[in-house]
Structure formats: C-alpha cells, structure tokens
Coordinates of C-alpha atoms and ligand atoms in Angstrom, one line a residue:
M1 CA 35.6 -10.1 -2.9
S2 CA 39.4 -10.7 -2.8
P3 CA 41.8 -8.1 -3.4
K4 CA 43.5 -10.1 -5.9
A5 CA 40.7 -9.8 -8.7
P6 CA 42.5 -8.2 -11.3
A7 CA 42.1 -4.2 -10.9
G8 CA 40.7 -2.4 -14.1
K9 CA 40.1 -5.0 -16.7
S10 CA 37.6 -7.2 -14.7
A11 CA 35.6 -4.5 -13.4
G12 CA 31.9 -4.5 -14.1
P13 CA 29.5 -1.7 -14.8
R14 CA 29.7 -0.5 -11.0
A15 CA 32.1 1.6 -9.2
I16 CA 34.8 -0.2 -7.5
V17 CA 36.4 0.3 -4.2
A18 CA 39.2 -2.1 -3.0
S19 CA 41.7 -2.0 0.0
K20 CA 43.4 -4.8 1.8
R21 CA 40.2 -5.6 3.5
G22 CA 38.5 -6.5 0.5
R23 CA 37.0 -5.4 -2.8
S24 CA 33.1 -4.3 -3.5
P25 CA 31.2 -2.2 -5.8
D26 CA 30.7 1.2 -4.6
V27 CA 27.1 1.1 -4.2
G28 CA 26.9 3.6 -1.1
R29 CA 28.0 6.8 -2.6
G30 CA 25.3 7.3 -5.5
T31 CA 28.0 7.9 -8.0
P32 CA 26.3 8.6 -11.3
S33 CA 26.6 5.9 -14.0
P34 CA 28.1 7.1 -17.1
S35 CA 25.0 5.5 -18.6
S36 CA 22.2 7.5 -17.0
W37 CA 21.6 11.0 -16.1
S38 CA 20.1 12.1 -12.7
L39 CA 17.3 14.7 -12.7
G40 CA 18.1 15.4 -9.2
D41 CA 14.7 13.9 -7.8
G42 CA 16.0 10.6 -7.5
Q43 CA 14.8 9.9 -11.4
Q44 CA 17.8 8.5 -13.6
I45 CA 17.3 8.9 -17.5
P46 CA 19.4 6.4 -19.1
W47 CA 21.8 8.1 -21.5
E48 CA 24.2 6.8 -23.9
Y49 CA 26.5 8.7 -26.5
A50 CA 26.0 7.4 -29.8
P51 CA 29.3 6.0 -31.4
A52 CA 30.9 8.9 -33.3
P53 CA 34.1 6.9 -35.0
E54 CA 36.4 8.6 -37.2
S55 CA 36.8 6.7 -40.6
R56 CA 39.8 4.6 -40.9
E57 CA 39.6 5.0 -44.5
I58 CA 41.5 8.3 -44.2
V59 CA 44.7 6.3 -43.9
Q60 CA 45.9 4.3 -46.8
L61 CA 48.0 1.5 -45.4
K62 CA 50.3 -0.9 -46.9
S63 CA 50.9 -4.2 -45.8
R64 CA 54.7 -3.7 -45.2
Y65 CA 56.9 -0.6 -44.6
G66 CA 60.9 -0.6 -45.2
L67 CA 63.5 1.6 -43.7
F68 CA 63.7 5.1 -44.8
I69 CA 67.5 5.6 -45.8
G70 CA 68.9 8.3 -48.1
G71 CA 65.3 9.4 -49.3
K72 CA 64.2 5.9 -50.2
E73 CA 62.1 3.1 -48.5
V74 CA 64.6 0.2 -48.4
A75 CA 64.2 -3.5 -47.2
P76 CA 66.2 -4.3 -44.1
R77 CA 69.5 -6.2 -44.6
G78 CA 68.5 -9.1 -42.5
G79 CA 65.4 -9.7 -44.3
Q80 CA 63.3 -9.6 -41.0
W81 CA 60.0 -8.1 -40.2
F82 CA 57.7 -7.6 -37.1
T83 CA 54.2 -6.7 -36.8
T84 CA 52.7 -3.4 -35.3
V85 CA 49.4 -4.0 -33.8
D86 CA 46.4 -1.8 -32.9
P87 CA 46.3 -2.1 -29.2
A88 CA 42.4 -1.2 -29.3
T89 CA 41.7 -4.5 -31.1
E90 CA 45.1 -6.4 -30.9
E91 CA 44.6 -6.7 -34.6
P92 CA 48.0 -6.3 -36.7
I93 CA 48.3 -2.8 -38.7
A94 CA 51.4 -3.7 -41.0
E95 CA 54.6 -5.6 -41.1
I96 CA 57.6 -3.2 -40.1
A97 CA 61.5 -3.7 -41.1
R98 CA 63.6 -4.9 -38.5
A99 CA 66.9 -3.0 -39.1
T100 CA 70.3 -4.7 -38.5
V101 CA 73.6 -3.1 -37.4
K102 CA 74.6 -2.6 -41.1
D103 CA 71.3 -0.7 -41.7
V104 CA 72.4 1.4 -39.0
D105 CA 76.0 2.0 -40.5
Q106 CA 74.3 2.8 -43.6
A107 CA 71.8 5.2 -42.2
V108 CA 74.5 7.2 -40.3
S109 CA 76.9 7.2 -43.5
V110 CA 73.8 8.7 -45.5
A111 CA 73.3 10.9 -43.0
R112 CA 77.0 12.2 -42.6
K113 CA 77.1 12.5 -46.5
A114 CA 73.9 14.9 -46.4
F115 CA 75.3 16.9 -43.6
R116 CA 78.5 17.7 -45.6
R117 CA 77.1 17.8 -48.9
D118 CA 73.7 19.4 -48.7
W119 CA 72.5 20.6 -45.3
S120 CA 75.3 22.3 -43.3
T121 CA 76.3 24.2 -46.4
L122 CA 72.5 25.5 -47.0
P123 CA 71.7 29.1 -45.9
G124 CA 69.5 29.1 -42.9
S125 CA 66.7 30.8 -45.1
E126 CA 66.8 27.7 -47.4
R127 CA 66.4 25.4 -44.5
A128 CA 63.8 27.3 -43.2
K129 CA 61.8 26.7 -46.4
Y130 CA 61.9 23.0 -46.0
L131 CA 60.8 23.0 -42.3
F132 CA 57.8 25.6 -43.4
R133 CA 57.1 23.0 -46.0
I134 CA 57.0 20.0 -43.7
A135 CA 54.9 22.1 -41.1
R136 CA 52.3 22.8 -43.9
I137 CA 52.2 19.3 -45.0
L138 CA 51.6 18.0 -41.8
Q139 CA 48.6 20.3 -41.1
E140 CA 47.3 19.5 -44.8
R141 CA 47.5 15.9 -43.4
S142 CA 46.7 16.3 -40.0
R143 CA 43.5 14.2 -40.1
E144 CA 45.3 11.5 -41.7
F145 CA 48.1 11.8 -39.0
A146 CA 45.4 11.7 -36.2
V147 CA 43.9 8.5 -37.3
L148 CA 47.2 7.0 -37.8
E149 CA 48.5 7.8 -34.3
S150 CA 45.4 6.8 -32.7
L151 CA 45.2 3.6 -34.6
D152 CA 48.8 2.6 -33.9
G153 CA 49.0 4.1 -30.2
G154 CA 45.8 3.8 -28.8
K155 CA 45.1 7.5 -27.6
P156 CA 41.8 9.2 -28.2
I157 CA 41.3 10.5 -31.6
K158 CA 40.3 14.0 -29.9
E159 CA 43.8 14.2 -28.5
S160 CA 45.7 13.3 -31.6
R161 CA 43.3 15.6 -33.5
D162 CA 43.9 18.9 -31.1
V163 CA 47.2 18.0 -29.1
D164 CA 49.6 15.8 -30.9
V165 CA 49.2 16.7 -34.7
P166 CA 48.9 20.4 -34.2
L167 CA 51.7 20.6 -31.6
A168 CA 54.1 18.8 -34.0
A169 CA 53.4 21.0 -36.9
A170 CA 53.6 23.9 -34.6
H171 CA 57.2 22.8 -33.6
F172 CA 58.2 22.8 -37.1
W173 CA 56.6 26.2 -37.9
Y174 CA 58.5 27.5 -34.6
Y175 CA 62.0 26.0 -35.4
A176 CA 61.7 26.9 -39.1
G177 CA 61.2 30.7 -38.1
W178 CA 64.7 30.4 -36.1
A179 CA 66.7 28.6 -38.9
D180 CA 68.0 31.8 -40.5
K181 CA 68.3 33.9 -37.2
L182 CA 70.7 31.6 -35.3
E183 CA 73.1 34.4 -34.8
Y184 CA 70.5 36.7 -33.5
A185 CA 69.1 33.8 -31.0
F186 CA 72.6 33.1 -29.9
P187 CA 74.8 36.4 -30.2
N188 CA 77.9 35.3 -28.3
L189 CA 78.2 31.8 -30.2
D190 CA 79.6 31.1 -33.6
P191 CA 76.3 28.9 -34.4
R192 CA 77.5 25.8 -36.0
P193 CA 75.6 22.5 -36.2
L194 CA 76.9 19.5 -34.4
G195 CA 76.6 16.9 -37.2
V196 CA 74.5 13.6 -37.3
A197 CA 71.9 13.2 -34.7
A198 CA 70.8 9.9 -33.4
Q199 CA 67.1 10.3 -32.0
V200 CA 65.5 7.5 -30.1
I201 CA 61.9 8.2 -29.3
P202 CA 59.2 6.3 -27.4
W203 CA 55.5 5.1 -27.9
N204 CA 53.6 7.7 -26.0
F205 CA 53.7 10.7 -28.4
P206 CA 55.3 9.3 -31.5
L207 CA 54.5 12.0 -33.8
L208 CA 55.0 14.9 -31.2
M209 CA 58.4 13.4 -30.0
L210 CA 59.6 13.2 -33.6
A211 CA 58.8 17.0 -34.1
W212 CA 60.4 17.8 -30.7
K213 CA 63.5 16.2 -32.0
I214 CA 63.8 16.6 -35.7
A215 CA 62.5 20.1 -36.2
P216 CA 65.5 21.8 -33.9
A217 CA 67.9 19.5 -35.3
L218 CA 67.4 20.4 -38.9
A219 CA 66.7 23.9 -38.1
A220 CA 70.4 24.3 -36.5
G221 CA 71.8 22.4 -39.6
N222 CA 72.1 18.8 -38.6
T223 CA 71.2 15.6 -40.3
V224 CA 69.2 12.9 -38.6
V225 CA 68.7 9.1 -38.0
L226 CA 65.6 8.5 -35.8
K227 CA 64.4 5.2 -34.6
P228 CA 60.6 5.1 -33.4
A229 CA 59.5 2.8 -30.8
S230 CA 58.6 -0.6 -32.1
S231 CA 55.1 -0.5 -31.0
T232 CA 54.4 2.9 -32.6
P233 CA 56.7 3.1 -35.7
M234 CA 53.6 4.1 -38.2
S235 CA 53.9 7.9 -37.7
A236 CA 57.3 8.3 -38.3
L237 CA 57.0 6.0 -41.5
F238 CA 54.3 8.5 -42.6
F239 CA 56.6 11.1 -41.8
A240 CA 59.1 9.9 -44.3
D241 CA 56.6 10.3 -46.9
V242 CA 55.9 14.2 -45.6
C243 CA 60.0 14.4 -46.3
R244 CA 59.5 13.1 -49.9
Q245 CA 56.8 15.4 -50.4
A246 CA 58.7 18.2 -49.1
D247 CA 61.4 17.4 -51.5
L248 CA 63.7 17.3 -48.4
P249 CA 67.4 16.6 -49.4
S250 CA 68.1 12.9 -49.5
G251 CA 69.6 11.7 -46.3
V252 CA 68.7 14.7 -44.4
V253 CA 66.2 12.7 -42.2
N254 CA 66.6 8.9 -42.2
I255 CA 64.2 6.5 -40.4
I256 CA 65.2 3.0 -39.0
T257 CA 62.9 0.7 -37.3
G258 CA 63.8 -2.3 -35.0
P259 CA 64.2 -3.4 -31.3
G260 CA 66.0 -1.5 -28.5
E261 CA 69.4 -3.1 -29.2
I262 CA 69.3 -1.2 -32.5
G263 CA 68.7 2.0 -30.6
L264 CA 71.6 1.1 -28.6
A265 CA 73.8 0.4 -31.8
L266 CA 72.8 3.7 -33.3
V267 CA 73.6 5.9 -30.1
K268 CA 76.7 4.1 -29.8
H269 CA 77.7 4.7 -33.5
P270 CA 81.3 6.3 -33.6
D271 CA 80.1 8.8 -36.4
V272 CA 77.1 10.2 -34.3
D273 CA 77.7 13.6 -32.9
K274 CA 74.3 14.2 -30.8
V275 CA 72.0 11.7 -29.0
A276 CA 68.7 12.6 -27.9
F277 CA 66.5 10.1 -26.1
T278 CA 63.0 10.0 -24.6
G279 CA 62.0 7.1 -22.8
S280 CA 62.4 5.1 -19.5
T281 CA 64.9 6.1 -17.1
M282 CA 66.5 2.7 -17.1
V283 CA 67.2 2.9 -20.7
G284 CA 68.4 6.5 -20.3
K285 CA 70.9 5.6 -17.8
E286 CA 72.3 2.5 -20.2
I287 CA 72.5 5.2 -22.9
G288 CA 74.2 7.8 -20.7
L289 CA 76.7 5.0 -19.9
A290 CA 77.3 4.3 -23.5
V291 CA 78.0 7.7 -24.7
A292 CA 80.2 8.5 -21.6
G293 CA 83.9 9.3 -22.5
T294 CA 83.0 10.2 -26.1
N295 CA 82.3 13.8 -27.7
K296 CA 78.7 13.2 -28.2
A297 CA 76.2 15.7 -27.0
L298 CA 73.6 14.1 -25.2
T299 CA 69.8 15.1 -23.9
L300 CA 67.9 12.6 -22.0
E301 CA 64.2 13.0 -21.2
L302 CA 63.3 10.5 -18.8
G303 CA 60.5 9.3 -16.6
G304 CA 58.7 11.5 -13.9
K305 CA 56.3 11.5 -11.0
A306 CA 54.8 14.8 -10.9
A307 CA 53.1 16.4 -8.0
N308 CA 49.8 18.3 -8.5
I309 CA 49.5 20.4 -5.5
I310 CA 45.8 21.9 -4.7
F311 CA 45.8 24.5 -2.0
D312 CA 42.6 25.2 -0.2
D313 CA 41.9 28.6 -1.8
A314 CA 42.2 26.8 -5.2
P315 CA 39.6 27.4 -8.1
I316 CA 38.0 24.0 -7.4
D317 CA 36.3 23.4 -10.5
Q318 CA 39.4 24.4 -12.7
A319 CA 41.6 22.4 -10.4
I320 CA 39.1 19.1 -10.8
E321 CA 39.8 19.8 -14.5
G322 CA 43.5 20.1 -14.2
V323 CA 43.6 17.0 -12.1
I324 CA 41.7 14.8 -14.8
N325 CA 43.9 16.3 -17.4
G326 CA 46.8 15.9 -15.5
I327 CA 46.7 12.1 -15.1
Y328 CA 44.3 10.9 -17.4
F329 CA 45.2 12.5 -20.5
N330 CA 46.7 9.9 -22.9
Q331 CA 46.0 7.1 -20.3
G332 CA 48.4 8.6 -18.0
E333 CA 51.2 7.4 -20.4
V334 CA 52.7 10.6 -20.1
C335 CA 56.4 11.5 -18.5
C336 CA 55.0 14.7 -16.7
A337 CA 51.7 13.5 -15.9
G338 CA 50.5 14.6 -12.5
S339 CA 50.5 11.1 -11.1
R340 CA 50.8 12.4 -7.2
L341 CA 47.9 14.5 -6.1
F342 CA 48.5 16.6 -2.8
V343 CA 45.3 18.0 -1.5
Q344 CA 45.5 20.5 1.6
E345 CA 43.9 18.7 4.3
S346 CA 41.1 21.0 4.8
I347 CA 39.5 20.3 1.7
V348 CA 40.5 16.8 1.1
G349 CA 37.1 15.3 1.7
P350 CA 34.9 17.1 -0.5
F351 CA 37.6 17.5 -3.3
I352 CA 37.9 13.7 -3.4
E353 CA 34.0 13.3 -3.8
R354 CA 34.0 15.6 -6.5
L355 CA 36.9 14.1 -8.4
K356 CA 35.4 10.7 -8.2
D357 CA 32.1 12.3 -9.6
R358 CA 34.1 13.7 -12.6
L359 CA 35.8 10.5 -12.9
S360 CA 32.6 8.5 -13.5
T361 CA 31.9 10.9 -16.5
L362 CA 35.1 9.7 -18.5
R363 CA 34.1 7.6 -21.3
V364 CA 36.7 4.6 -21.9
G365 CA 36.7 2.8 -25.2
D366 CA 37.6 3.1 -28.9
P367 CA 40.4 5.5 -29.3
L368 CA 39.0 6.2 -32.7
D369 CA 35.4 7.2 -31.5
K370 CA 35.5 11.2 -31.0
N371 CA 33.8 10.8 -27.7
T372 CA 36.3 8.8 -26.0
D373 CA 38.4 10.3 -23.2
V374 CA 40.7 7.5 -22.2
G375 CA 41.7 5.2 -25.1
A376 CA 43.7 1.8 -24.9
I377 CA 46.9 1.1 -23.1
N378 CA 49.7 1.2 -25.6
N379 CA 51.0 -2.5 -25.3
A380 CA 50.3 -5.7 -23.3
A381 CA 53.6 -5.2 -21.2
Q382 CA 52.6 -1.7 -20.1
L383 CA 49.3 -3.0 -19.1
A384 CA 50.7 -5.8 -17.1
K385 CA 52.9 -3.3 -15.5
I386 CA 50.0 -0.9 -14.5
E387 CA 48.0 -4.0 -13.2
E388 CA 51.1 -5.1 -11.1
L389 CA 51.6 -1.7 -9.4
V390 CA 47.8 -1.0 -8.6
E391 CA 47.8 -4.5 -7.1
A392 CA 51.0 -3.4 -5.2
G393 CA 49.1 -0.1 -3.9
I394 CA 46.4 -2.3 -2.6
A395 CA 48.5 -4.7 -0.9
E396 CA 50.3 -1.8 0.7
G397 CA 47.3 -0.6 2.3
A398 CA 46.0 2.2 0.1
E399 CA 42.3 2.5 -0.8
M400 CA 41.6 2.0 -4.6
Y401 CA 38.7 3.6 -6.4
Q402 CA 37.3 3.0 -9.9
P403 CA 34.2 4.4 -11.5
A404 CA 31.5 2.6 -13.2
C405 CA 32.5 1.8 -16.7
E406 CA 32.4 -1.0 -19.2
L407 CA 35.5 -1.8 -20.8
P408 CA 35.7 -3.3 -24.5
A409 CA 36.0 -6.8 -24.5
R410 CA 39.1 -6.8 -26.7
G411 CA 42.1 -4.6 -26.4
W412 CA 44.3 -3.4 -23.6
F413 CA 42.1 -1.2 -21.5
F414 CA 42.2 -0.1 -18.0
R415 CA 39.8 1.7 -15.9
P416 CA 40.7 5.5 -14.6
T417 CA 41.6 4.8 -11.2
L418 CA 42.4 6.7 -8.0
F419 CA 44.0 5.7 -4.7
T420 CA 43.4 7.5 -1.2
H421 CA 45.1 6.6 2.1
V422 CA 48.6 6.4 0.1
A423 CA 51.8 6.4 2.2
Q424 CA 54.7 8.5 0.8
S425 CA 56.8 5.5 0.9
S426 CA 54.4 3.1 -1.0
R427 CA 55.3 2.2 -4.7
I428 CA 52.3 4.0 -6.2
A429 CA 53.8 7.2 -4.7
Q430 CA 57.2 6.5 -5.5
E431 CA 57.4 4.6 -9.0
E432 CA 56.4 5.8 -12.3
I433 CA 53.2 3.9 -13.3
F434 CA 52.6 5.4 -16.7
G435 CA 49.0 4.8 -16.6
P436 CA 45.6 6.4 -15.7
V437 CA 46.2 5.9 -11.9
L438 CA 46.3 8.7 -9.5
S439 CA 47.6 8.7 -6.0
V440 CA 46.2 11.0 -3.7
L441 CA 48.3 12.3 -0.7
T442 CA 47.6 15.3 1.8
F443 CA 49.5 18.3 3.4
R444 CA 48.8 21.1 5.7
T445 CA 51.2 23.7 4.9
P446 CA 52.9 24.9 1.8
A447 CA 56.6 23.7 3.4
E448 CA 55.1 20.3 3.9
A449 CA 53.9 20.3 0.5
V450 CA 57.2 21.3 -1.1
E451 CA 58.7 18.7 1.2
K452 CA 56.5 15.9 0.2
A453 CA 56.4 16.9 -3.6
N454 CA 60.3 16.9 -3.8
N455 CA 60.5 13.5 -1.9
T456 CA 60.9 11.7 -5.4
A457 CA 63.6 10.5 -7.5
Y458 CA 62.3 12.4 -10.3
G459 CA 61.9 16.0 -11.2
L460 CA 60.2 16.5 -14.4
S461 CA 57.2 18.6 -13.8
A462 CA 54.8 19.9 -11.0
G463 CA 51.5 22.0 -10.7
V464 CA 50.5 24.2 -8.1
W465 CA 46.7 25.4 -7.8
T466 CA 46.1 28.6 -5.6
E467 CA 44.5 32.2 -5.9
K468 CA 47.7 33.8 -4.3
G469 CA 50.1 34.7 -7.1
S470 CA 52.7 35.2 -4.3
R471 CA 52.4 31.5 -3.0
I472 CA 52.7 30.5 -6.6
L473 CA 55.9 32.2 -7.0
S474 CA 57.3 30.8 -3.6
M475 CA 56.4 27.4 -4.8
V476 CA 57.7 27.4 -8.2
S477 CA 61.1 28.5 -6.7
K478 CA 61.3 25.8 -4.0
L479 CA 59.8 22.8 -6.2
R480 CA 62.8 20.7 -7.9
A481 CA 61.0 20.3 -11.2
G482 CA 61.9 21.3 -14.9
V483 CA 58.4 22.4 -15.4
V484 CA 55.8 23.9 -12.8
W485 CA 52.4 24.6 -14.2
A486 CA 50.3 27.2 -12.0
N487 CA 46.5 26.7 -12.2
T488 CA 46.8 24.4 -15.2
F489 CA 48.4 21.3 -16.2
N490 CA 49.9 19.7 -19.2
R491 CA 50.4 22.7 -21.4
F492 CA 52.8 22.7 -24.1
D493 CA 54.2 25.1 -26.2
P494 CA 57.3 25.1 -28.8
T495 CA 58.5 28.1 -27.3
S496 CA 58.9 26.9 -23.8
P497 CA 61.9 24.6 -22.6
F498 CA 60.9 21.3 -21.4
G499 CA 63.3 18.9 -19.2
G500 CA 64.0 17.5 -16.0
Y501 CA 66.2 17.1 -12.8
K502 CA 67.3 14.2 -11.1
E503 CA 66.1 10.8 -12.6
S504 CA 64.0 12.7 -15.1
G505 CA 67.3 13.4 -17.3
Y506 CA 69.0 16.3 -18.2
G507 CA 69.1 18.8 -21.1
R508 CA 66.0 20.9 -22.4
E509 CA 64.1 20.3 -25.4
G510 CA 61.8 23.2 -27.1
G511 CA 62.3 26.9 -27.0
L512 CA 65.8 28.3 -27.7
P513 CA 67.4 25.9 -25.1
G514 CA 66.2 23.0 -27.5
L515 CA 67.6 24.7 -30.4
L516 CA 71.0 25.4 -28.6
A517 CA 71.5 21.4 -27.8
Y518 CA 71.7 21.0 -31.5
M519 CA 74.6 23.4 -31.8
E520 CA 78.3 23.5 -31.0
G521 CA 79.1 24.9 -27.6
G522 CA 75.4 24.4 -26.7
H523 CA 75.8 21.7 -24.5
Ligands
LIG601 P1 62.0 2.2 -23.2 O1 62.7 3.3 -22.6 O2 62.5 0.9 -23.3 O3 61.9 2.8 -24.9 C1 62.1 3.9 -25.4 C2 62.5 3.8 -26.8 O4 64.2 3.3 -26.5 C3 62.1 3.0 -27.8 O5 62.3 3.5 -29.2 C4 62.8 1.7 -27.5 O6 62.6 1.0 -28.6 C5 64.2 2.2 -27.3 N1 65.0 1.4 -26.4 C6 64.7 0.3 -25.7 N2 65.9 -0.2 -25.1 C7 66.9 0.4 -25.7 C8 68.3 0.4 -25.5 N3 69.0 -0.4 -24.6 N4 69.1 1.5 -26.1 C9 68.5 2.4 -26.9 N5 67.3 2.4 -27.3 C10 66.4 1.6 -26.7 O7 60.4 2.5 -22.6 P2 59.4 1.3 -22.7 O8 58.6 1.3 -24.0 O9 60.0 -0.2 -22.5 O10 58.6 1.4 -21.6 C11 59.1 1.2 -20.1 C12 58.6 2.2 -19.1 O11 59.4 3.5 -19.6 C13 57.3 2.7 -19.3 O12 56.5 1.9 -18.2 C14 57.2 4.1 -18.6 O13 57.4 4.0 -17.0 C15 58.6 4.7 -19.2 N6 58.6 5.3 -20.5 C16 58.9 6.8 -20.2 C17 58.7 7.4 -21.3 C18 58.8 9.1 -21.2 O14 58.3 9.6 -22.1 N7 59.7 9.5 -20.2 C19 57.9 7.1 -22.5 C20 58.0 5.7 -22.5 C21 58.0 4.9 -21.7 P3 61.7 -0.3 -28.6 O15 60.3 0.3 -28.5 O16 62.1 -1.1 -30.0 O17 61.9 -1.4 -27.4

C-alpha cells in the first residue's frame, strides 16, 4: 500500500504500520483487537462494550444565542450569525451571534461602568459570595455542562464530567476563598484590581479556560469581556445564564462571540487594562505586538511540545498509563500534552510493545458514550492539520503505528497514533500537532534526556518517570518547562500555577500568581 493513503481516517479494523517503505496491516504482532478478548490459549472471545450514551436531553438548546452584554442577551449589531457544529456528527447545534466592533465597544464600556460602579467598590467578602454561588451553580448543573462541552467540543463525556466541569467549579471555589484575603495573600502590595480584562480562549477546554480566566479576574475585583473560540461558544453562553442565576451585577461578566478579528479588536480596545489569551503561538505573537507599547498587562498561554521522560527504573505500569493520559487525553488537543516520549534505550523495546497493547484497548467514538476514551477532533481544519503532520512524519522516515479500531462513518475522528524511529529534527518532534499523535525518541543518560527534552521552541510542561527522588529533583531543575510532573502527567489543581517559557508564552494562571496577574503591580 502507498504511504499516501490518509492516515487515521481510512484505517480499517486492523492495526496499521506505515513507513516510507509502505503501509500494511500489522498482522504479525498479535495485537489484541478491541472487539475480542484473548483467553491466553489462543482462543479469542468476541467482546463489545454495549453503548452507554449520556442523554442529550439534559441540555435544553435554543436555536440561536445572542451576545451577553450588560447582563442581557442582545442581538449582534451587524445582524449576522454563524453556526456551531457537533464535531462527532457534523450536525449544526445552534446559531451564534457574530459580534461587530461596535458590539466590542459596547461590551467594554459596560464592563468599565460595572467596574467603577459596582465591582471594584464591593468588599472582597461580598465578591466572594458571588464566586461561591457560581461554583455551587456549576456543580448543580454539572451534568448539563458536561453534555454541552462534549457536544460542542467532541471530548469524551467521561473527561468533561470528571475533569473539565469539576475543575472549572474548583477554580471558582478556590478564588472565592481568596477574594477577601488579598492583603494577606500579597502583604507587600496594596492589592488593587486592574480594571477591565479582555480574555480570549481556545476550543480545547472551553469551560475550564473560562474558569481559569474569569475566577481570578473577579476575585481580584476586575470586570471581564470574554471571547470564546468560534467552534466552542456554547459553554460560555450557558455560563452567561449561570451569572444571571447567581445575580451577578450586570456588566461584570460579558461574553461576545465572533471570529478571530473580533478577538483582536477586543484586545486592542483602548479601554482594556488587562489581556489574557490562551491559544496558538502565532496568534499569541500577534496579540503581543498589538499590546506592546500600551499599559495593558498581558498573559499569554500558548502552545507546547512536552517531553515525557521514562527512565529504566520507572514503575512501568504507571508510566504506560501516564503516557496514554499524557497524549490521548482530550484527543491530544492539549497545550501541555506529552507529545514527545523519551524512553531510556535499555527498555525501549518492551516498553513500546506494552504501549501498543494498551493503545489497542482505547475506544474511539461517540463523545457522549461513557465508554469512549478518544472522542472527535474539534474541527475539520484541526483534523486536516493532524493528517498533514502525520503524513510528514512518514515522509521524513518515522514509522507510524495505529491500533485496530473502527472509526465512526461521520464526524472528525482520528486514530490514536504513535511514531517510532523519529529524528529530533523531524516535524513531528518539533511542531505542535495538537492531536492524538505520539512521537517516540530514546536517550541513554539523564544529561542526554535533558538536552533532547529542552531542544524545542516551547517550554510549557514535561514529565519525569523514575523511582529515584534525587533524579526527579535534578531533572526538574534542568528542564526548561513551566510545569514538570513527576510520576504522573496532566494533573491540574487550582492552587498550582501553570504557564510556560519561550514560545509557550509568559505569565502564570492558577494559584496565587494567577491572582496577582489581575492586580496592580502584579505584572
Ligand atoms: P487560535 O489561536 O487561532 O484561537 C484561539 C482563540 O483566539 C480563539 O478564540 C480564536 O477565535 C481567537 N483568535 C484567532 N485569531 C485571533 C487574533 N488574530 N486575535 C485575537 N484572537 C484571535 O487557535 P486555533 O483554533 O486556530 O488552533 C490552531 C492551533 O493553535 C492548533 O492547531 C494548536 O496547535 C494551537 N492551539 C493551542 C491551544 C493552547 O491551549 N495552547 C488551544 C488551541 C489551539 P476563533 O475561534 O473565532 O478563530
């Protein structure tokens, strides 16, 4: 077969191995099929998970959603709308307002008024009450938000349910606790808010990124205008309803929807005091340029190409799970995904075999099914980008492996993929793929692991797997990454700051540094 056959989408029910030399089903390795169970004596018992779909009825959808400005839903001034789509079915979900620059002006002016009139003058203990209320409402409506997030974003319901929504609520709980203790948190500072925060968020964790940004901003006394990504606006628009339910004073939180140029108009707006962006490095640079020379405070949380480093004394079963969670969580659409796996040379053969076996048990499919491990890719452009980079990996000489699995006939799906024989200079070792694609490299010594792990334009996260505490400490001090996980990966907590070096951006979100970023003198 030709290596040109599209990787991922077209693969049949057998594992696929592809390299420059060609592409063939991987019949020789005896990889268990997800639809059969081996008894160990050569017998295979057919095995299928019964469908376990979460009900869509939990979410009551309207056909259209306007902008949320001044505590009200308003129509866009230009009268234009766009459609948000379910990536698992390619069916439309709802029509969404396309904001104009005039809508941006109005949202910022309303946020300014709310800042002066209400929010900045409220005692911290009163602000905290609203934040506690929002946290509680998010918990009460958690099932609804989990379904919505999976419907609009393509992520497996078990992740929305167990990670995105609880963590979003946890951020509101955490920052609510600080709102009346700012002078204790920052004893040498006169803790004052900045003013109006412009926040632009991506599509990979829509509700969680909203919480990362809105919770500290409000706790510190700022008001907010937030723009969600165009492919995942739903949870932000439902959050508007949470704000109403919590009786948040009007104009404290405003949500505008529309394309990237509206995001740019928002961050450039002269009456904005703080800009917080999460997304691609390219857009982050554009925003950096737009904000340069102004008095605006800026935090940028951009891309990553994290190294997940496995030493030969690592707890192997845990490490395999950590690698799987590191790269296939949220389809790999995670800025801190462990997309470069470094395995110590002495264990690479058996480690990769076990990894392939584990890969073959991942269930790819309907995001709303509670058994699904890998859902849909968020949008068609992202799927095309993943396919292009996977083909580039094969063309550059790496060997691709994809486990046996059937993909749904409709929707934007991609098989979990791993590459071996990857060169450091290869695009799949250097560029952020933002998909379920792992590049495996090797090392012999800790020094070589550090050298190779740091050989990237990014510096967001890393993982180290070893039994030796001293080695963990030594590696952590040498890895140029904002977050380093030891014997775990992709763990998040509102108390823990998160952010990067180099092309991964600057500033920190989460913890006290994340609060400081919304106060005078904090940047
Ligand atoms: P973008 O950086 O384009 O989008 C992120 C957010 O910024 C969205 O709300 C987007 O709006 C908005 N935006 C787009 N252009 C501008 C602009 N010029 N000024 C201000 N805001 C803007 O990411 P993409 O969705 O295009 O994804 C592209 C790549 O970025 C991915 O393949 C991945 O590599 C990386 N990425 C990284 C993320 C991270 O968490 N670090 C998250 C998402 C993507 P709209 O959606 O309307 O275009």
